[in-house]
Coordinates of C-alpha atoms in Angstrom, one line a residue:
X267 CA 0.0 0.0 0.0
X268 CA 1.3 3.5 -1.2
X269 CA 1.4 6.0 1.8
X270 CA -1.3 9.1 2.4
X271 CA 1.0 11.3 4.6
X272 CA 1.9 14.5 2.7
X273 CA 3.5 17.1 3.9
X274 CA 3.1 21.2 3.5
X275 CA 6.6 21.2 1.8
X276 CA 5.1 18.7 -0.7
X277 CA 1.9 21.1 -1.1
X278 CA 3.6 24.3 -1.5
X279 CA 6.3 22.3 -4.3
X280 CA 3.3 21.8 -6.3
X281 CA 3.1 24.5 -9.0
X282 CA -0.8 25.5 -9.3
X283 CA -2.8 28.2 -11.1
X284 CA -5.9 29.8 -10.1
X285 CA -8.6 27.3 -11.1
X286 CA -9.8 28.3 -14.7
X287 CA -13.4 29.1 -15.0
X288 CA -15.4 27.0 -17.7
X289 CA -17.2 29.1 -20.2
X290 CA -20.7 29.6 -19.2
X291 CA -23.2 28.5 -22.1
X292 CA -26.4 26.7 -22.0
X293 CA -27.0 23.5 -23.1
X294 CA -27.2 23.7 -27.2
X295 CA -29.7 21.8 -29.3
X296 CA -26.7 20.1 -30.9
X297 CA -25.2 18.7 -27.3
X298 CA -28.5 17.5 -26.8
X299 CA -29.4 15.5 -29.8
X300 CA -25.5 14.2 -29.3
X301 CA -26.1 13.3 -26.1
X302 CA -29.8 11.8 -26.4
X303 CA -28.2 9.8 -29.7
X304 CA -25.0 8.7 -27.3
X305 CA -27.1 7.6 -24.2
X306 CA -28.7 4.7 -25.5
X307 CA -25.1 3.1 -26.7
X308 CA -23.5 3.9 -22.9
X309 CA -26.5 2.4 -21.2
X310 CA -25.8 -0.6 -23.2
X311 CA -22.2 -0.6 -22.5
X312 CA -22.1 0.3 -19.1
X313 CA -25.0 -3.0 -18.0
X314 CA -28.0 -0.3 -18.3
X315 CA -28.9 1.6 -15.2
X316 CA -28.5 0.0 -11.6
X317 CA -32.1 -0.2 -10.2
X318 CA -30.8 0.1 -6.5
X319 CA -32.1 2.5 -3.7
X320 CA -28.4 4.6 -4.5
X321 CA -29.5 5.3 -7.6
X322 CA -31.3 8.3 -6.4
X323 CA -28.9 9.4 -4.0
X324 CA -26.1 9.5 -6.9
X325 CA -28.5 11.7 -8.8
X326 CA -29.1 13.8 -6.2
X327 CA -25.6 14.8 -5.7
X328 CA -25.0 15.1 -9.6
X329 CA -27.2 17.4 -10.1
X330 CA -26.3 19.2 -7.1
X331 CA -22.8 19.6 -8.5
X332 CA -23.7 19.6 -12.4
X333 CA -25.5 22.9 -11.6
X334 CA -22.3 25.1 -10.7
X335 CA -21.0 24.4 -14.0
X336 CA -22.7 27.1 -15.7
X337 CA -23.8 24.9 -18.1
X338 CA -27.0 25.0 -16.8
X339 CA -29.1 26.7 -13.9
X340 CA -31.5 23.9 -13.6
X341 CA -30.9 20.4 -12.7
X342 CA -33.8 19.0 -14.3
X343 CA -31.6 19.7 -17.4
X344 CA -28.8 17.2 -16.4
X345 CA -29.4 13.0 -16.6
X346 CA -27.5 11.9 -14.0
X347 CA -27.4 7.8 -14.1
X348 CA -26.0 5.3 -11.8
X349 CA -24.4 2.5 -14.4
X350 CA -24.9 -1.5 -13.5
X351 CA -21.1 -2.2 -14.4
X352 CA -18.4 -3.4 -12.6
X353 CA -15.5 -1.8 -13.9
X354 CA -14.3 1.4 -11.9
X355 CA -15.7 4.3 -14.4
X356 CA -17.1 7.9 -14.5
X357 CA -18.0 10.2 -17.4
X358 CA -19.8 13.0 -18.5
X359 CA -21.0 14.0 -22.3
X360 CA -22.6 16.8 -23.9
X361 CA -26.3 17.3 -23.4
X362 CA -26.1 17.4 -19.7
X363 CA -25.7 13.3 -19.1
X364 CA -23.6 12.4 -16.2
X365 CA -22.7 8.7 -15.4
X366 CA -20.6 6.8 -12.8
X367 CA -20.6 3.2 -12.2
X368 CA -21.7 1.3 -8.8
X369 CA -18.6 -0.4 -8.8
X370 CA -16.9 3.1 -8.6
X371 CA -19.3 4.5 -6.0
X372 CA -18.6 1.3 -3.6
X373 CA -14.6 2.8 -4.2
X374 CA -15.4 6.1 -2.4
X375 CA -15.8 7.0 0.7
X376 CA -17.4 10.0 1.2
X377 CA -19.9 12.0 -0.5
X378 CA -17.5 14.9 -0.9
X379 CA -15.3 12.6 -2.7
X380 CA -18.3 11.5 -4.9
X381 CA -18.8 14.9 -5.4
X382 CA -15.6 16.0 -7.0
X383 CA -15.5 12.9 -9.4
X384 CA -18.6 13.6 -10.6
X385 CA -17.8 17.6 -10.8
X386 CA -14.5 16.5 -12.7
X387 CA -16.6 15.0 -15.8
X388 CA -19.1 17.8 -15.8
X389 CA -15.9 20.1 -16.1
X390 CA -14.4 18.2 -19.1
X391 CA -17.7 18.7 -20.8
X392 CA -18.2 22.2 -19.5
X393 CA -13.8 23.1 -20.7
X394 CA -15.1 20.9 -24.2
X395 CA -12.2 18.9 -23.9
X396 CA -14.0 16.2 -26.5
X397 CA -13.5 18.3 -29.1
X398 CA -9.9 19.0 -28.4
X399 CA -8.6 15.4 -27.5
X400 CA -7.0 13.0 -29.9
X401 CA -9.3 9.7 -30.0
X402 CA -8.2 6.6 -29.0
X403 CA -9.7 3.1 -29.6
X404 CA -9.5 0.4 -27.0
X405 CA -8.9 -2.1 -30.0
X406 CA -5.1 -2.8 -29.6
X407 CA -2.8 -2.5 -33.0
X408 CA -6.1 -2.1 -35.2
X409 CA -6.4 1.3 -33.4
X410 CA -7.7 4.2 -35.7
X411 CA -8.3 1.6 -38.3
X412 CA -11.6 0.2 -36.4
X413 CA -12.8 4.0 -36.1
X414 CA -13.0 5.2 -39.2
X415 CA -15.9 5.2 -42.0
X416 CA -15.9 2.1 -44.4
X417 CA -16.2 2.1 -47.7
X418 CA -19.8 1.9 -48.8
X419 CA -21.0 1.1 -45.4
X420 CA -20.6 1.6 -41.5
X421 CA -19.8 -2.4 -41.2
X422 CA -16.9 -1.6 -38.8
X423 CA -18.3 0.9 -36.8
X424 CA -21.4 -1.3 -35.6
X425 CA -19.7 -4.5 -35.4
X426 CA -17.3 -2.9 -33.1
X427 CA -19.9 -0.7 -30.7
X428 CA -17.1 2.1 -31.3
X429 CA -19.6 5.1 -31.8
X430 CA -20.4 5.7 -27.6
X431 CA -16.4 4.8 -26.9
X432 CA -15.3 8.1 -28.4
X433 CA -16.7 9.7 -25.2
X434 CA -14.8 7.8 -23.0
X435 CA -11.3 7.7 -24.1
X436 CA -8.2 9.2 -22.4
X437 CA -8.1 12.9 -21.8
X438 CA -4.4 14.5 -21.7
X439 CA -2.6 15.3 -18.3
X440 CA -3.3 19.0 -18.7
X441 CA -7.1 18.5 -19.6
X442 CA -7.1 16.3 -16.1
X443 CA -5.2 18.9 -14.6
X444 CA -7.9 21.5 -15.8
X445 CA -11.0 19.1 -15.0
X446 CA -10.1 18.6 -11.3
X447 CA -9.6 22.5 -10.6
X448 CA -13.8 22.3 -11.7
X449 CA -13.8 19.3 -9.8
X450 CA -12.8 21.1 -6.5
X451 CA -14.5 24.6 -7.5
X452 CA -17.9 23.0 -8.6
X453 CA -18.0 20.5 -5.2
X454 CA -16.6 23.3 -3.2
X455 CA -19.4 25.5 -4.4
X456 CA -22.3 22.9 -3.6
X457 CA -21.1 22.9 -0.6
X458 CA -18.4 20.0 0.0
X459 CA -14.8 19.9 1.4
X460 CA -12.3 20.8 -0.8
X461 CA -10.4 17.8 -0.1
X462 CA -13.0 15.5 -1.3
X463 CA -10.6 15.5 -5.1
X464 CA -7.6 14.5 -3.1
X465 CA -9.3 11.9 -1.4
X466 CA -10.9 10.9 -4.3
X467 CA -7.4 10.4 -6.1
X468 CA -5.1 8.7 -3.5
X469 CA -8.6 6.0 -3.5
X470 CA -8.3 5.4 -7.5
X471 CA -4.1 5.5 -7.4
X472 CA -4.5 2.7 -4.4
X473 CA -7.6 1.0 -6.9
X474 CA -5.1 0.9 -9.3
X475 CA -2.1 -0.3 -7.4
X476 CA -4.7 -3.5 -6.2
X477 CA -5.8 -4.1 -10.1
X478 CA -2.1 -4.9 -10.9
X479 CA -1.6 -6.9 -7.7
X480 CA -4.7 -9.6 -9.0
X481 CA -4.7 -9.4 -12.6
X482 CA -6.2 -11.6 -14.3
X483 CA -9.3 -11.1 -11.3
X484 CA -13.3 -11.3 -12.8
X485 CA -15.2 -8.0 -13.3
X486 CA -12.3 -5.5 -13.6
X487 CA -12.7 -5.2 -17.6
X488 CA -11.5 -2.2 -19.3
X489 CA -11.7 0.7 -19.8
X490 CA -11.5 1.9 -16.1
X491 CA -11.5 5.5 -14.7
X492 CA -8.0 5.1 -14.3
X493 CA -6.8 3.8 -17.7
X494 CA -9.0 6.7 -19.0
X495 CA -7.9 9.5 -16.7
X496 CA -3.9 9.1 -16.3
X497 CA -3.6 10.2 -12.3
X498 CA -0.1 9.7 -10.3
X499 CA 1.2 11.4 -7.1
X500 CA 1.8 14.9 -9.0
X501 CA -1.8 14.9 -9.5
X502 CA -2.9 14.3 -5.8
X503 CA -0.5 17.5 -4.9
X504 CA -2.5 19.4 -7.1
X505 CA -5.1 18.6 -6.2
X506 CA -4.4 18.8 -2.3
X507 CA -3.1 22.4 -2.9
X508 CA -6.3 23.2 -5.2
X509 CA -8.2 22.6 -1.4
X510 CA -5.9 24.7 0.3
X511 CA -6.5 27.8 -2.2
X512 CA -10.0 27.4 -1.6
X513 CA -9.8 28.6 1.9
X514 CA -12.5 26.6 3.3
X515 CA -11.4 23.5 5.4
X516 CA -10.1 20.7 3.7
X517 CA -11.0 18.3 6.3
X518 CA -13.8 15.7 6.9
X519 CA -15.5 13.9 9.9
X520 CA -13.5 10.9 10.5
X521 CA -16.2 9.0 8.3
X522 CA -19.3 10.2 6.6
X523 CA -21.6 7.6 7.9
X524 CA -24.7 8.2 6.0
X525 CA -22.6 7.5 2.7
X526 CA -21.2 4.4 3.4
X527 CA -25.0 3.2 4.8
X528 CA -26.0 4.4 1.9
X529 CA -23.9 1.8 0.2
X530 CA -25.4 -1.1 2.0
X531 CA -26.3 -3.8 -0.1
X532 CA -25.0 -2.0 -3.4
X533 CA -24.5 -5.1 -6.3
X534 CA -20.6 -5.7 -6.6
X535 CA -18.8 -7.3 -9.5
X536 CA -20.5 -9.1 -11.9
X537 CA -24.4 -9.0 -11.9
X538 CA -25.2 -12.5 -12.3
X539 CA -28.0 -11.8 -14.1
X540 CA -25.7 -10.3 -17.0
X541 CA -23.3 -13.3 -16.6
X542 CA -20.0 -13.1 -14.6
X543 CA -16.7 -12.8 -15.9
X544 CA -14.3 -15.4 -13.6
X545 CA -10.9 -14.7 -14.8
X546 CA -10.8 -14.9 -18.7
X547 CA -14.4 -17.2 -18.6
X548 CA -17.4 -16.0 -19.2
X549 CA -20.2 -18.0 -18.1
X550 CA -24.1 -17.2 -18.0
X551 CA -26.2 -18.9 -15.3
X552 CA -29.7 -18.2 -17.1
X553 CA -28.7 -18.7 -20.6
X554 CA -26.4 -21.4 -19.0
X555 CA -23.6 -20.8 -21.7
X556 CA -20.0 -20.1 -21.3
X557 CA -16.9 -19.0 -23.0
X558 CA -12.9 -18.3 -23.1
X559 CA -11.2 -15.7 -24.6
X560 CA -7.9 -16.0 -25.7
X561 CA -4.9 -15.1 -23.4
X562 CA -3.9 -11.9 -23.4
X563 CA -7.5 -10.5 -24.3
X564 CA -10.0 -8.5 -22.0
X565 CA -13.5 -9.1 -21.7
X566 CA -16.3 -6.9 -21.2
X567 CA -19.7 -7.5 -20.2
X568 CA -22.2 -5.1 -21.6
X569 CA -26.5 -5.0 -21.5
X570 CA -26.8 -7.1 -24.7
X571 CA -23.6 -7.6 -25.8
X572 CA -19.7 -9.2 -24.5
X573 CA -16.9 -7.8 -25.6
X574 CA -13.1 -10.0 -26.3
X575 CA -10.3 -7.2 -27.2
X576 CA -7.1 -7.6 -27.9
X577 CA -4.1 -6.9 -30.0
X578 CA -5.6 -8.8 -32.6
X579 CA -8.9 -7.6 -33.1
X580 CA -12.3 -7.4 -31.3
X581 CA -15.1 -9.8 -31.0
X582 CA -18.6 -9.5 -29.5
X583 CA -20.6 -12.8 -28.4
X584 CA -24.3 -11.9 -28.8
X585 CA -27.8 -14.0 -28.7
X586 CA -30.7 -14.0 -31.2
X587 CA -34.0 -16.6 -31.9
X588 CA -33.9 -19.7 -32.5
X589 CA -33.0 -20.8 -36.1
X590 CA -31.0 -22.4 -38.8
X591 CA -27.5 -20.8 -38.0
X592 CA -26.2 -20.4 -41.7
X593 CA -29.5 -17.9 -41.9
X594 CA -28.3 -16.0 -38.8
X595 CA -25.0 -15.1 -39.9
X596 CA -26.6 -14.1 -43.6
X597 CA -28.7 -12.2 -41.7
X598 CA -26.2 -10.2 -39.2
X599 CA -23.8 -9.4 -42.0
X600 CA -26.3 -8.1 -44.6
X601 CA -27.4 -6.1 -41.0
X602 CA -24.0 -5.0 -40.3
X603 CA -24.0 -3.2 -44.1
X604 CA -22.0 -6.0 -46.1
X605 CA -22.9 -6.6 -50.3
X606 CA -22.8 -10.2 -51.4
X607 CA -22.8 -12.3 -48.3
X608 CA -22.3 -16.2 -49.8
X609 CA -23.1 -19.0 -48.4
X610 CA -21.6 -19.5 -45.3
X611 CA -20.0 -22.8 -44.3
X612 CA -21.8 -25.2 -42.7
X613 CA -20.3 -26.8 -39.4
X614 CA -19.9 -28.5 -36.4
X615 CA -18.0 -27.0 -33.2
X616 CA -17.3 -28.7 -30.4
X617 CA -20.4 -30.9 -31.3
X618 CA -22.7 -28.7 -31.8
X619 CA -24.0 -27.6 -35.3
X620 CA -22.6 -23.9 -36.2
X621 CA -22.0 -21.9 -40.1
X622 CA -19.1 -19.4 -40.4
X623 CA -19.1 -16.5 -43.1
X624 CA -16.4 -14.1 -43.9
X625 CA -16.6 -10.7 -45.8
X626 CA -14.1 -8.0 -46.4
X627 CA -14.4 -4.8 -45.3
X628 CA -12.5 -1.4 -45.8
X629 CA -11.6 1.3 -43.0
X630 CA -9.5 4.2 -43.6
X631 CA -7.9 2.6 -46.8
X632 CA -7.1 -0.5 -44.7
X633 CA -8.8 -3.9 -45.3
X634 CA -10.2 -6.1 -42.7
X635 CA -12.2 -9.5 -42.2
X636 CA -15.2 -9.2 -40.5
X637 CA -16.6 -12.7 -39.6
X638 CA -20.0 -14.3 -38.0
X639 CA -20.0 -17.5 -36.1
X640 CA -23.5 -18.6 -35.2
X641 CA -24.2 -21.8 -33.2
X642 CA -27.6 -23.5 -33.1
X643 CA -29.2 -24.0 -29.6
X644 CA -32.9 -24.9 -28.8
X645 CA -34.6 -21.9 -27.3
X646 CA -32.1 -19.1 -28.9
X647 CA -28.9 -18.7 -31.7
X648 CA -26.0 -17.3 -30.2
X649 CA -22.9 -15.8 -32.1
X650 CA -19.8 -13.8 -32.3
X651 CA -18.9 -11.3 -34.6
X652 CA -15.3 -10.8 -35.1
X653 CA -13.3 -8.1 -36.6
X654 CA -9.6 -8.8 -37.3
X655 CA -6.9 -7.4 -40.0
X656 CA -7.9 -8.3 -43.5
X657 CA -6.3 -12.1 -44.5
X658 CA -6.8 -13.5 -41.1
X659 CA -10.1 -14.4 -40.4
X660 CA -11.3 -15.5 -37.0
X661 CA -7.3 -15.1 -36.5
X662 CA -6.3 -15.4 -32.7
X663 CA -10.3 -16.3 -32.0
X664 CA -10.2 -19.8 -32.6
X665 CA -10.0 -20.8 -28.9
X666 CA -12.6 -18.5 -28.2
X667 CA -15.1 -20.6 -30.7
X668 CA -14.2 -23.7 -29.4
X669 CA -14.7 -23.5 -25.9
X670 CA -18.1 -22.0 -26.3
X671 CA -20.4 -24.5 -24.7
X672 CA -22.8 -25.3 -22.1
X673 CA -22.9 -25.1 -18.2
X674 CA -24.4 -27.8 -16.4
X675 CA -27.3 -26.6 -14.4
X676 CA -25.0 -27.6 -11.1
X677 CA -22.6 -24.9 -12.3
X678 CA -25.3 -22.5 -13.2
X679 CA -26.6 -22.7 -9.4
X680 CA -23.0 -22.3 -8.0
X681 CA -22.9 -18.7 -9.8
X682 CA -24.1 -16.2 -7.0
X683 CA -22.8 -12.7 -7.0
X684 CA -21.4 -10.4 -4.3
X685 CA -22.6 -7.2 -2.8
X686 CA -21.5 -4.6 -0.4
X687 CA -22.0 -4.8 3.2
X688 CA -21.4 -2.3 5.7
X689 CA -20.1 -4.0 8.9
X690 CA -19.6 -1.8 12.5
X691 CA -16.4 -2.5 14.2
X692 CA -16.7 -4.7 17.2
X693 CA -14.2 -5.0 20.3
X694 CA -12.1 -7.6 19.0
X695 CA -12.1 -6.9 15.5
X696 CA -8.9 -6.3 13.1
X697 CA -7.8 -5.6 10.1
X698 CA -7.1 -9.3 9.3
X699 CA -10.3 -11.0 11.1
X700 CA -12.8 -8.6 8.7
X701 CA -10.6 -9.4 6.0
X702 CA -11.5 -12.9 6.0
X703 CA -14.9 -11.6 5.4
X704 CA -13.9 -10.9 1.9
X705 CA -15.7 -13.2 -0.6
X706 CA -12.4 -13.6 -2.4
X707 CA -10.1 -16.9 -2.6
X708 CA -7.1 -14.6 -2.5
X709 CA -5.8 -11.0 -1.6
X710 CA -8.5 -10.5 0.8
X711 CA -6.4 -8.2 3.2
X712 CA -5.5 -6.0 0.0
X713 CA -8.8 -5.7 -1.0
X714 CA -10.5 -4.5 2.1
X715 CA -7.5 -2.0 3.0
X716 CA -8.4 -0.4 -0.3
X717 CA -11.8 -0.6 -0.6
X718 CA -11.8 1.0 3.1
X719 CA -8.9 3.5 2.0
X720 CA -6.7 2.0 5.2
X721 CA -3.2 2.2 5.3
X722 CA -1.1 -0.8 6.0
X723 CA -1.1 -1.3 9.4
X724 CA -4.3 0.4 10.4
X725 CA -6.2 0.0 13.6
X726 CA -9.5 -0.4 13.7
X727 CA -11.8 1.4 16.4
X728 CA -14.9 0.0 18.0
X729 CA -18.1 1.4 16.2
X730 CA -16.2 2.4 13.1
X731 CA -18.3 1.3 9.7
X732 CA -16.3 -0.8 7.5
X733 CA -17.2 -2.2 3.8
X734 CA -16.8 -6.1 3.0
X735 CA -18.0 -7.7 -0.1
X736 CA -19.9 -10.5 0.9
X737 CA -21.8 -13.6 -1.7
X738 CA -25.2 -12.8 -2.3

């Protein structure tokens, strides 16, 4: 565990301007058709919207914050939404929509430090920094190449669910720098400590020091907050000092208890009834299914959709109706835009009867394969579509196809998923007896010092609240 101790020598050596102010507009017509056109694709990326009692409290605090943007005076104007995903994620887009994930909100601590995230994204839409940034896709070495328009056709762009990604991509050091001085100013103003940014910060920097301790765990997919907002020590020192300048006191009741009871019961990790992602498996209890993606690939587990990226291309695993599996992939790559689809090829994987077709496609002047696999069940046809560099076919996804199969109903039952509990401190608790609390088979003491924000070495005091992540 990195250390939280900074000293005033380290604040006063961090060089800091006088927080910018965002450009005070109203929300245009454009930004909202963008936004109303974008919302749909997030919802679907980000597991739809999290149906839990802190759903309302999560908007209630957006709009709070959203407001001293000056991008509006009224909060009915902003869509704040609490996402059903468990990756660690927050972001803002034009047209006054506002998102964080539940699995980010169980990271926190504090509604102050809520606050401030949330007033971060606001302030990269309110500075317009998603006009100025470079895009980045999350598609490894096909990059750019997945992003742009094809020839004749958007094949590319809808096979890969690229279009709601442009809002999410990395933002440069000095836009980050720029989006936490609204971070502190718009919290501040709604009434916050200052502090909550720093807080906020050394809580994602010790998130992201856990992440590459158990790599390789279920339900940390990309993109995270952190691999979409670079943030390092320099950052928390800004951010500390940005309190400081404020003048209003930068600290915070030893807990805010009415957050964290707020967090009672809050889904965490995989919802089951989206499927769970165990290491690189993907298995479905409902649809009882479940699949491997190749090593070195990341998965991510959408409304309707699972994503397998890698350096060699992207593939999504997707379910339709019942039906002759040859017709299905016809069917999905006339849908997806392509001219000409043959026949596909009739055949059998791991015993069960499947048809494969192959069409090239073109995006920014480079070729590339765009194939369906469709595999014939009872009650529904399911099948990937998989986009790779042009000569290589399903390419590194031949694994993936072949360990598609069925979960016995015993497996299905033994697929529960975990929650958020919020546990009070008792006499003889520790550190390491809540720990074992942890429903994880490994790095249980790591995971509940950071999900806490504890130090290494912390002790515990009767009638403290602490969070564990329990089954259920």
């Amino acid at each position: 565990m990195t250390t939280r101790i900074w000293t005033a020598a380290m604040l006063c050596a961090a060089t800091i301007t006088t927080p910018v102010a965002a450009q005070t507009r109203s929300i245009s017509q454009n930004d909202r058709a963008q936004g109303a056109q974008a919302n749909p694709q997030l919802l679907a990326q980000y597991g739809g919207r999290y149906s839990g009692p802190q759903s309302a409290y999560v908007e209630r605090v957006g709009k709070r914050v959203a407001v001293q943007s000056g991008l509006s005076n009224a909060s009915g104007d902003f869509t704040v939404t609490l996402l059903n995903s468990p990756v660690e994620n927050a972001f803002a887009i034009p047209g006054g929509y506002v998102y964080i994930t539940r699995q980010l909100l169980a990271l926190m601590n504090s509604e102050a430090e809520l606050a401030a995230v949330m007033g971060h994204e606001v302030g990269h839409v309110a500075a317009r920094h998603s006009h100025s940034r470079s895009t980045r896709s999350t598609l490894g070495t096909l990059g750019a190449t997945l992003l742009g328009a094809v020839t004749g056709s958007d094949l590319v762009g809808r096979i890969a669910g690229v279009g709601s990604q442009l809002y999410t991509l990395s933002y440069s050091r000095n836009q980050e720098y720029q989006a936490d001085q609204f971070g502190v100013r718009y919290a501040t103003a709604a009434g916050y400590a200052p502090s909550g940014m720093a807080d906020a910060l050394v809580q994602l920097n010790e998130a992201q020091t856990l992440a590459a301790q158990t790599s390789g765990r279920g339900g940390n997919a990309v993109p995270t907050w952190m691999s979409t907002h670079p943030n390092g020590a320099d950052r928390v020192r800004r951010a500390q000092a940005l309190a400081q300048q404020t003048g209003r006191a930068a600290t915070q009741p030893a807990q805010d208890v009415t957050y964290l009871r707020m967090l009672d019961g809050l889904r965490y990790d995989d919802d089951p009834a989206q499927g769970v992602i165990d290491g690189t498996t993907f298995k479905h209890p409902a649809l009882r299914v479940r699949f491997t993606a190749p090593a070195g690939y990341a998965l991510q587990n959408g409304t309707d959709a699972v994503t397998i990226a890698g350096q060699g291309g992207q593939a999504e695993f997707r379910m339709g109706p019942a039906g002759d599996p040859a017709s299905v992939v016809r069917q999905r790559l006339t849908a997806l835009g392509a001219q000409n689809v043959g026949e596909p090829e009739r055949t059998r994987i791991n015993g069960t009867e499947a048809a494969i077709g192959t069409v090239r496609a073109n995006a920014n002047n480079q070729a590339v394969d765009v194939t369906v696999v469709a595999y014939r069940y009872p009650s529904a046809t399911y099948y990937f579509q998989i986009v790779t560099p042009a000569g290589r076919g399903i390419g590194p996804f031949e694994s993936l196809l072949d360990s598609f199969g069925t979960l016995s109903q015993a497996e299905a039952n033994a697929i529960v998923g975990k929650r958020i509990r919020i546990v009070m401190v008792k006499a003889n608790d520790t550190v390491d007896s809540l720990s074992r609390q942890m429903a994880y088979p490994d790095f249980q003491r790591d995971r509940f010092l950071t999900l806490n924000g504890l130090e290494d070495g912390a002790r515990l005091v009767p009638g403290q609240l602490m969070k564990v992540v329990v089954r259920g």
